[in-house]
Tab-separated table of C-alpha atoms and ligand atoms in Angstrom:
chain	number	residue	atom	x	y	z
O	1	UNK	CA	0.000	0.000	0.000
O	2	UNK	CA	1.498	3.395	-0.905
O	3	UNK	CA	2.328	5.600	2.048
O	4	UNK	CA	0.095	8.667	2.207
O	5	UNK	CA	2.116	11.733	3.059
O	6	UNK	CA	0.135	14.819	3.955
O	7	UNK	CA	1.113	18.234	2.707
O	8	UNK	CA	-0.517	21.407	4.088
O	9	UNK	CA	-1.808	22.367	0.594
O	10	UNK	CA	-4.161	19.335	0.683
O	11	UNK	CA	-7.705	20.709	1.368
O	12	UNK	CA	-8.301	17.863	3.861
O	13	UNK	CA	-4.945	18.355	5.590
O	14	UNK	CA	-6.256	19.897	8.811
O	15	UNK	CA	-8.883	17.233	9.277
O	16	UNK	CA	-6.403	14.440	8.588
O	17	UNK	CA	-3.863	16.040	10.916
O	18	UNK	CA	-6.463	16.165	13.709
O	19	UNK	CA	-7.219	12.463	13.274
O	20	UNK	CA	-3.490	11.619	13.070
O	21	UNK	CA	-2.772	13.476	16.312
O	22	UNK	CA	-5.807	11.914	17.985
O	23	UNK	CA	-4.465	8.468	17.106
O	24	UNK	CA	-1.123	9.330	18.681
O	25	UNK	CA	-2.887	10.679	21.778
O	26	UNK	CA	-4.774	7.354	22.059
O	27	UNK	CA	-1.403	5.565	22.037
O	28	UNK	CA	-1.951	3.948	18.618
O	29	UNK	CA	1.084	3.244	16.456
O	30	UNK	CA	1.391	4.905	13.061
O	31	UNK	CA	2.239	2.241	10.469
O	32	UNK	CA	3.926	2.599	7.046
O	33	UNK	CA	0.694	2.557	4.987
O	34	UNK	CA	-1.043	5.151	7.177
O	35	UNK	CA	-1.537	8.825	6.398
O	36	UNK	CA	1.126	10.998	8.019
O	37	UNK	CA	2.227	14.629	7.661
O	38	UNK	CA	5.201	15.017	5.350
O	39	UNK	CA	7.082	16.627	8.246
O	40	UNK	CA	6.511	13.524	10.435
O	41	UNK	CA	7.990	11.354	7.683
O	42	UNK	CA	10.932	13.739	7.176
O	43	UNK	CA	11.736	13.872	10.885
O	44	UNK	CA	11.630	10.094	11.172
O	45	UNK	CA	13.898	9.557	8.165
O	46	UNK	CA	16.331	12.110	9.593
O	47	UNK	CA	16.410	10.542	13.021
O	48	UNK	CA	16.285	6.849	12.108
O	49	UNK	CA	18.931	7.154	9.400
O	50	UNK	CA	21.249	9.116	11.734
O	51	UNK	CA	20.647	6.427	14.328
O	52	UNK	CA	21.430	3.628	11.831
O	53	UNK	CA	24.652	5.383	10.780
O	54	UNK	CA	25.608	5.730	14.460
O	55	UNK	CA	25.259	1.999	15.018
O	56	UNK	CA	27.422	1.195	12.013
O	57	UNK	CA	30.095	3.834	12.668
O	58	UNK	CA	29.918	2.810	16.339
O	59	UNK	CA	31.409	-0.566	15.401
O	60	UNK	CA	34.741	1.107	14.588
O	61	UNK	CA	36.060	2.371	17.951
O	62	UNK	CA	35.356	-0.967	19.622
O	63	UNK	CA	36.199	-3.137	16.618
O	64	UNK	CA	39.716	-1.707	16.790
O	65	UNK	CA	40.259	-3.616	20.059
O	66	UNK	CA	39.056	-7.092	19.013
O	67	UNK	CA	42.577	-8.293	18.223
O	68	UNK	CA	43.894	-6.846	21.500
O	69	UNK	CA	41.310	-8.180	23.966
O	70	UNK	CA	43.070	-9.424	27.111
O	71	UNK	CA	41.307	-12.827	27.337
O	72	UNK	CA	39.361	-15.132	25.030
O	73	UNK	CA	36.184	-14.471	27.044
O	74	UNK	CA	36.524	-10.692	26.626
O	75	UNK	CA	37.256	-11.168	22.928
O	76	UNK	CA	34.131	-13.286	22.422
O	77	UNK	CA	31.986	-10.716	24.233
O	78	UNK	CA	33.438	-7.882	22.161
O	79	UNK	CA	32.985	-9.736	18.861
O	80	UNK	CA	29.333	-10.435	19.783
O	81	UNK	CA	28.794	-6.821	20.794
O	82	UNK	CA	30.262	-5.345	17.613
O	83	UNK	CA	28.214	-7.812	15.577
O	84	UNK	CA	25.084	-6.721	17.472
O	85	UNK	CA	25.751	-3.116	16.441
O	86	UNK	CA	25.824	-4.184	12.770
O	87	UNK	CA	22.475	-5.885	13.324
O	88	UNK	CA	21.067	-2.718	14.922
O	89	UNK	CA	22.132	-0.745	11.864
O	90	UNK	CA	20.368	-3.305	9.692
O	91	UNK	CA	17.039	-3.101	11.613
O	92	UNK	CA	17.187	0.678	11.571
O	93	UNK	CA	17.934	1.006	7.851
O	94	UNK	CA	14.961	-1.290	7.264
O	95	UNK	CA	12.752	0.838	9.519
O	96	UNK	CA	13.782	3.971	7.589
O	97	UNK	CA	13.128	2.236	4.253
O	98	UNK	CA	9.463	1.808	5.264
O	99	UNK	CA	9.228	5.614	4.944
O	100	UNK	CA	10.165	5.566	1.276
O	101	UNK	CA	13.906	6.281	1.346
O	102	UNK	CA	16.317	3.802	-0.226
O	103	UNK	CA	19.262	2.176	1.529
O	104	UNK	CA	21.532	3.508	-1.225
O	105	UNK	CA	20.413	7.111	-0.611
O	106	UNK	CA	21.080	6.779	3.120
O	107	UNK	CA	24.510	5.245	2.590
O	108	UNK	CA	25.391	7.877	0.020
O	109	UNK	CA	24.520	10.575	2.570
O	110	UNK	CA	26.778	8.926	5.152
O	111	UNK	CA	29.716	8.270	2.850
O	112	UNK	CA	29.629	11.735	1.297
O	113	UNK	CA	29.800	13.264	4.775
O	114	UNK	CA	26.363	14.912	4.491
O	115	UNK	CA	24.622	12.786	7.104
O	116	UNK	CA	25.099	13.167	10.822
O	117	UNK	CA	25.824	10.291	13.173
O	118	UNK	CA	26.380	10.292	16.918
O	119	UNK	CA	29.134	12.633	18.109
O	120	UNK	CA	30.349	10.016	20.587
O	121	UNK	CA	31.910	7.799	17.935
O	122	UNK	CA	34.335	10.514	16.882
O	123	UNK	CA	36.463	10.011	19.991
O	124	UNK	CA	39.382	7.571	20.042
O	125	UNK	CA	39.591	4.362	22.104
O	126	UNK	CA	43.044	4.711	23.657
O	127	UNK	CA	43.153	1.842	26.165
O	128	UNK	CA	41.315	-1.396	26.854
O	129	UNK	CA	39.419	0.314	29.713
O	130	UNK	CA	37.740	2.464	27.049
O	131	UNK	CA	35.935	-0.669	25.874
O	132	UNK	CA	34.395	-1.210	29.312
O	133	UNK	CA	33.626	2.481	29.673
O	134	UNK	CA	31.877	2.627	26.302
O	135	UNK	CA	29.674	-0.260	27.436
O	136	UNK	CA	28.904	1.347	30.779
O	137	UNK	CA	28.516	5.003	29.837
O	138	UNK	CA	27.885	5.160	26.085
O	139	UNK	CA	25.548	2.191	25.953
O	140	UNK	CA	24.057	3.366	29.256
O	141	UNK	CA	23.242	6.711	27.634
O	142	UNK	CA	21.967	4.964	24.505
O	143	UNK	CA	19.612	2.796	26.590
O	144	UNK	CA	18.114	5.804	28.385
O	145	UNK	CA	17.376	7.386	25.014
O	146	UNK	CA	16.247	4.198	23.318
O	147	UNK	CA	13.885	2.853	25.979
O	148	UNK	CA	12.085	6.142	25.399
O	149	UNK	CA	12.152	5.566	21.618
O	150	UNK	CA	10.727	2.051	22.112
O	151	UNK	CA	7.518	3.885	23.118
O	152	UNK	CA	7.549	6.116	20.051
O	153	UNK	CA	4.537	6.586	17.810
O	154	UNK	CA	6.002	5.047	14.636
O	155	UNK	CA	5.461	1.267	14.716
O	156	UNK	CA	8.545	0.007	12.817
O	157	UNK	CA	10.932	2.239	14.810
O	158	UNK	CA	9.415	1.372	18.180
O	159	UNK	CA	9.508	-2.369	17.450
O	160	UNK	CA	13.136	-2.217	16.280
O	161	UNK	CA	13.963	-0.431	19.525
O	162	UNK	CA	12.530	-3.206	21.716
O	163	UNK	CA	15.053	-5.719	20.442
O	164	UNK	CA	17.892	-3.206	20.285
O	165	UNK	CA	17.320	-2.215	23.915
O	166	UNK	CA	17.446	-5.852	25.039
O	167	UNK	CA	20.847	-6.232	23.387
O	168	UNK	CA	22.091	-2.860	24.618
O	169	UNK	CA	21.250	-3.934	28.156
O	170	UNK	CA	23.731	-6.791	27.797
O	171	UNK	CA	26.316	-4.362	26.383
O	172	UNK	CA	25.799	-2.044	29.324
O	173	UNK	CA	26.152	-4.829	31.902
O	174	UNK	CA	29.364	-6.258	30.479
O	175	UNK	CA	30.913	-2.771	30.362
O	176	UNK	CA	29.911	-1.922	33.913
O	177	UNK	CA	31.175	-5.285	35.198
O	178	UNK	CA	34.514	-4.676	33.493
O	179	UNK	CA	35.066	-1.159	34.836
O	180	UNK	CA	33.981	-2.133	38.371
O	181	UNK	CA	36.492	-4.987	38.267
O	182	UNK	CA	39.324	-2.686	37.193
O	183	UNK	CA	38.282	-0.153	39.838
O	184	UNK	CA	39.019	-2.855	42.447
O	185	UNK	CA	42.138	-4.096	40.654
O	186	UNK	CA	45.800	-3.149	40.652
O	187	UNK	CA	46.781	0.557	40.863
O	188	UNK	CA	47.506	0.442	37.129
O	189	UNK	CA	44.077	-1.001	36.328
O	190	UNK	CA	42.395	1.571	38.566
O	191	UNK	CA	44.269	4.370	36.926
O	192	UNK	CA	43.308	3.057	33.468
O	193	UNK	CA	39.626	2.888	34.480
O	194	UNK	CA	39.728	6.410	35.934
O	195	UNK	CA	41.421	7.811	32.851
O	196	UNK	CA	38.723	6.266	30.646
O	197	UNK	CA	35.911	7.726	32.809
O	198	UNK	CA	37.640	11.120	32.674
O	199	UNK	CA	37.694	11.090	28.869
O	200	UNK	CA	34.217	9.607	28.211
O	201	UNK	CA	32.066	11.343	30.845
O	202	UNK	CA	31.497	14.632	29.037
O	203	UNK	CA	31.114	13.175	25.534
O	204	UNK	CA	28.513	10.760	27.007
O	205	UNK	CA	26.514	13.731	28.370
O	206	UNK	CA	26.700	15.400	24.942
O	207	UNK	CA	25.307	12.312	23.236
O	208	UNK	CA	21.761	13.196	24.257
O	209	UNK	CA	21.933	16.335	22.147
O	210	UNK	CA	21.920	20.074	22.902
O	211	UNK	CA	20.002	21.627	25.786
O	212	UNK	CA	16.266	21.757	25.122
O	213	UNK	CA	16.363	25.506	24.467
O	214	UNK	CA	18.891	24.898	21.643
O	215	UNK	CA	17.183	21.827	20.196
O	216	UNK	CA	15.179	22.830	17.106
O	217	UNK	CA	13.608	19.398	16.591
O	218	UNK	CA	12.421	18.477	20.077
O	219	UNK	CA	9.150	20.408	20.073
O	220	UNK	CA	7.645	18.720	17.025
O	221	UNK	CA	9.127	15.328	17.934
O	222	UNK	CA	7.488	15.455	21.373
O	223	UNK	CA	4.209	16.742	19.917
O	224	UNK	CA	4.070	13.722	17.576
O	225	UNK	CA	5.231	11.175	20.123
O	226	UNK	CA	8.505	10.392	18.366
O	227	UNK	CA	10.403	11.492	21.433
O	228	UNK	CA	8.457	11.173	24.655
O	229	UNK	CA	11.140	12.981	26.686
O	230	UNK	CA	13.392	15.936	25.937
O	231	UNK	CA	17.196	15.836	25.604
O	232	UNK	CA	17.694	17.381	29.051
O	233	UNK	CA	15.271	14.950	30.692
O	234	UNK	CA	17.083	11.936	29.232
O	235	UNK	CA	20.472	13.422	30.175
O	236	UNK	CA	19.273	13.936	33.751
O	237	UNK	CA	18.077	10.325	33.983
O	238	UNK	CA	21.473	9.155	32.759
O	239	UNK	CA	23.373	11.248	35.321
O	240	UNK	CA	21.058	10.242	38.168
O	241	UNK	CA	21.760	6.573	37.513
O	242	UNK	CA	25.444	6.665	36.619
O	243	UNK	CA	26.959	9.383	38.836
O	244	UNK	CA	26.263	7.583	42.147
O	245	UNK	CA	27.401	4.251	40.708
O	246	UNK	CA	30.734	5.660	39.536
O	247	UNK	CA	31.347	7.366	42.879
O	248	UNK	CA	30.363	4.231	44.786
O	249	UNK	CA	32.996	2.318	42.811
O	250	UNK	CA	35.592	4.707	44.266
O	251	UNK	CA	36.132	6.453	40.949
O	252	UNK	CA	35.721	10.182	40.431
O	253	UNK	CA	33.801	12.216	37.868
O	254	UNK	CA	35.610	15.036	36.033
O	255	UNK	CA	33.046	17.680	37.003
O	256	UNK	CA	33.928	19.819	40.055
O	257	UNK	CA	30.372	21.212	40.109
O	258	UNK	CA	28.619	17.855	40.226
O	259	UNK	CA	26.436	17.607	43.344
O	260	UNK	CA	23.340	15.878	44.595
O	261	UNK	CA	20.358	18.180	44.984
O	262	UNK	CA	18.314	16.859	47.913
O	263	UNK	CA	15.310	18.985	47.036
O	264	UNK	CA	14.788	17.624	43.539
O	265	UNK	CA	16.532	14.266	43.911
O	266	UNK	CA	18.656	15.121	40.868
O	267	UNK	CA	22.404	15.236	40.379
O	268	UNK	CA	23.315	18.727	39.135
O	269	UNK	CA	26.158	18.980	36.620
O	270	UNK	CA	28.490	21.794	35.611
O	271	UNK	CA	28.464	23.488	32.181
O	272	UNK	CA	28.828	21.283	29.125
O	273	UNK	CA	31.331	22.382	26.486
O	274	UNK	CA	28.902	22.895	23.599
O	275	UNK	CA	31.629	24.395	21.396
O	276	UNK	CA	33.374	21.045	21.480
O	277	UNK	CA	30.070	19.282	20.732
O	278	UNK	CA	29.323	21.413	17.645
O	279	UNK	CA	32.895	21.047	16.412
O	280	UNK	CA	32.536	17.262	16.576
O	281	UNK	CA	29.071	17.323	14.970
O	282	UNK	CA	30.330	19.495	12.128
O	283	UNK	CA	33.130	17.056	11.245
O	284	UNK	CA	36.049	18.433	13.259
O	285	UNK	CA	36.203	15.955	16.112
O	286	UNK	CA	39.315	13.942	16.932
O	287	UNK	CA	38.324	10.954	14.773
O	288	UNK	CA	35.732	12.202	12.228
O	289	UNK	CA	38.028	11.877	9.231
O	290	UNK	CA	39.297	8.415	10.174
O	291	UNK	CA	35.775	7.148	10.821
O	292	UNK	CA	34.467	8.261	7.444
O	293	UNK	CA	37.538	6.962	5.647
O	294	UNK	CA	37.106	3.565	7.307
O	295	UNK	CA	33.437	3.431	6.254
O	296	UNK	CA	34.273	4.436	2.679
O	297	UNK	CA	37.007	1.798	2.480
O	298	UNK	CA	34.691	-0.891	3.878
O	299	UNK	CA	31.997	0.091	1.382
O	300	UNK	CA	34.405	-0.092	-1.566
O	301	UNK	CA	35.948	-3.361	-0.414
O	302	UNK	CA	32.489	-4.855	0.087
O	303	UNK	CA	31.361	-4.090	-3.478
O	304	UNK	CA	32.052	-7.664	-4.631
O	305	UNK	CA	29.805	-9.019	-1.849
O	306	UNK	CA	26.908	-6.824	-2.958
O	307	UNK	CA	27.464	-7.847	-6.585
O	308	UNK	CA	27.614	-11.532	-5.661
O	309	UNK	CA	24.390	-11.268	-3.643
O	310	UNK	CA	22.625	-9.530	-6.509
O	311	UNK	CA	23.835	-12.117	-9.027
O	312	UNK	CA	22.688	-14.926	-6.726
O	313	UNK	CA	19.261	-13.337	-6.212
O	314	UNK	CA	18.863	-12.863	-9.995
O	315	UNK	CA	19.836	-16.503	-10.596
O	316	UNK	CA	17.335	-17.726	-8.005
O	317	UNK	CA	14.582	-15.552	-9.450
O	318	UNK	CA	15.271	-16.887	-12.968
O	319	UNK	CA	15.152	-20.461	-11.667
O	320	UNK	CA	11.874	-19.767	-9.839
O	321	UNK	CA	10.298	-18.308	-13.003
O	322	UNK	CA	11.407	-21.317	-15.048
O	323	UNK	CA	9.287	-23.827	-13.031
L	1	LIG	N1	25.608	13.677	17.660
L	1	LIG	C1	25.458	14.186	16.421
L	1	LIG	N2	24.459	15.055	16.102
L	1	LIG	C2	23.610	15.372	17.090
L	1	LIG	C3	23.689	14.864	18.396
L	1	LIG	C4	24.757	13.979	18.667
L	1	LIG	N3	24.956	13.449	19.870
L	1	LIG	N4	22.688	15.372	19.147
L	1	LIG	C5	21.998	16.192	18.326
L	1	LIG	N5	22.556	16.195	17.101
L	1	LIG	C6	22.119	16.962	15.942
L	1	LIG	C7	20.704	16.568	15.543
L	1	LIG	O1	20.741	15.445	14.700
L	1	LIG	C8	20.214	17.822	14.880
L	1	LIG	O2	20.734	17.922	13.568
L	1	LIG	P1	19.797	17.969	12.227
L	1	LIG	O3	18.598	18.820	12.576
L	1	LIG	O4	20.694	18.556	11.212
L	1	LIG	O5	19.418	16.565	11.909
L	1	LIG	C9	20.897	18.924	15.673
L	1	LIG	O6	22.010	18.311	16.310
L	1	LIG	C10	20.003	19.567	16.704
L	1	LIG	O7	19.675	18.625	17.732
L	1	LIG	P2	18.197	18.285	18.208
L	1	LIG	O8	17.219	19.230	17.611
L	1	LIG	O9	18.199	18.147	19.683
L	1	LIG	O10	18.016	16.857	17.523
L	1	LIG	P3	17.020	15.714	17.932
L	1	LIG	O11	15.749	16.302	18.474
L	1	LIG	O12	16.934	14.778	16.786
L	1	LIG	O13	17.716	14.979	19.187
L	1	LIG	C11	18.890	12.897	19.505
L	1	LIG	C12	18.983	14.372	19.055
L	1	LIG	C13	18.509	12.840	20.975
L	1	LIG	C14	20.251	12.231	19.264
L	1	LIG	C15	17.780	12.216	18.670
L	1	LIG	O14	18.007	12.419	17.291
L	1	LIG	C16	17.662	10.725	18.888
L	1	LIG	O15	17.121	10.292	19.891
L	1	LIG	N6	18.118	9.917	17.917
L	1	LIG	C17	17.977	8.492	17.901
L	1	LIG	C18	18.963	7.807	18.772
L	1	LIG	C19	20.370	7.903	18.261
L	1	LIG	O16	20.646	8.264	17.137
L	1	LIG	N7	21.344	7.546	19.089
L	1	LIG	C20	22.736	7.588	18.696
L	1	LIG	C21	23.566	6.710	19.544
L	1	LIG	S1	23.312	5.044	19.080
L	1	LIG	C22	24.458	4.166	19.929
L	1	LIG	O17	24.956	4.533	20.901
L	1	LIG	C23	24.840	2.862	19.333
């Protein structure tokens, strides 16, 4: 069934919009064949494709450590985790395709440098403790954001999120277990864990996006149930869970202004360096160039696989038509 996108010039637009918003208010999911405002479709393609790119680019910082994992068990966990991220990218590209954009167009946007993907993956993984810290903090931040998205109004995105969150929960647990172990380990292990927390704390807070007042998309996304919480709300939930856990482990947090506010029950943080955030988002982070180069190389080197799959599918189709 063709997807019906609503444009404001349609004489029935206002009526359709009212019904669309009433469905969302009733908690119904919007499905690919349903009428939707063009802006709803555009916002979803923007967000889901950026999310898919983040999963795929996110394989790189951790993938770099597979050959250097300290034990076979850690290596197996890391291989499984990186493979999960590829699967997440796959579900998300599929979810975006239901909105009428092709996989090729999304990949072209990524490889040409036009598309955004999460700022967090433009930081380097310098030591093995970074792998644990990514699991604990980065996947911890991703889960806070994605359990919210599992409730979102667009059916294919919300269903993809349910499975992704289950897998991210495993990623989070293995990372936390690893950092807590190093926090109780030798002075060198402790120092490595602390150094990783120091470098990943602020980028993890930036992951949730700019403050609400500087977030142009939040208003419409919340109105249409794509986001059910704002960037600052999700960030606060992340800090409230992770700050006490890090401190309890005997590690410190690189924010001299961080304090628990008894009145609100929230952990208050100091100012976030938004200049750094926007530099990273606009392509000038520590690893942006390397990440894109790695993706372009992988795409070029994988051309023969795509060709082989297409040839095989054509052969199978010909055989099926012959009977
Ligand atoms: N990294 C890169 N770009 C970002 C980030 C970030 N951490 N946060 C915000 N931006 C971009 C937005 O994409 C937007 O750009 P655009 O309008 O050109 O597309 C701009 O900054 C302004 O931000 P917002 O208006 O706040 O954007 P939005 O309302 O979409 O909120 C958020 C940003 C929270 C990341 C949202 O898009 C989202 O929930 N996305 C889905 C989840 C996701 O992509 N997670 C990535 C990590 S996945 C992982 O860890 C494996």
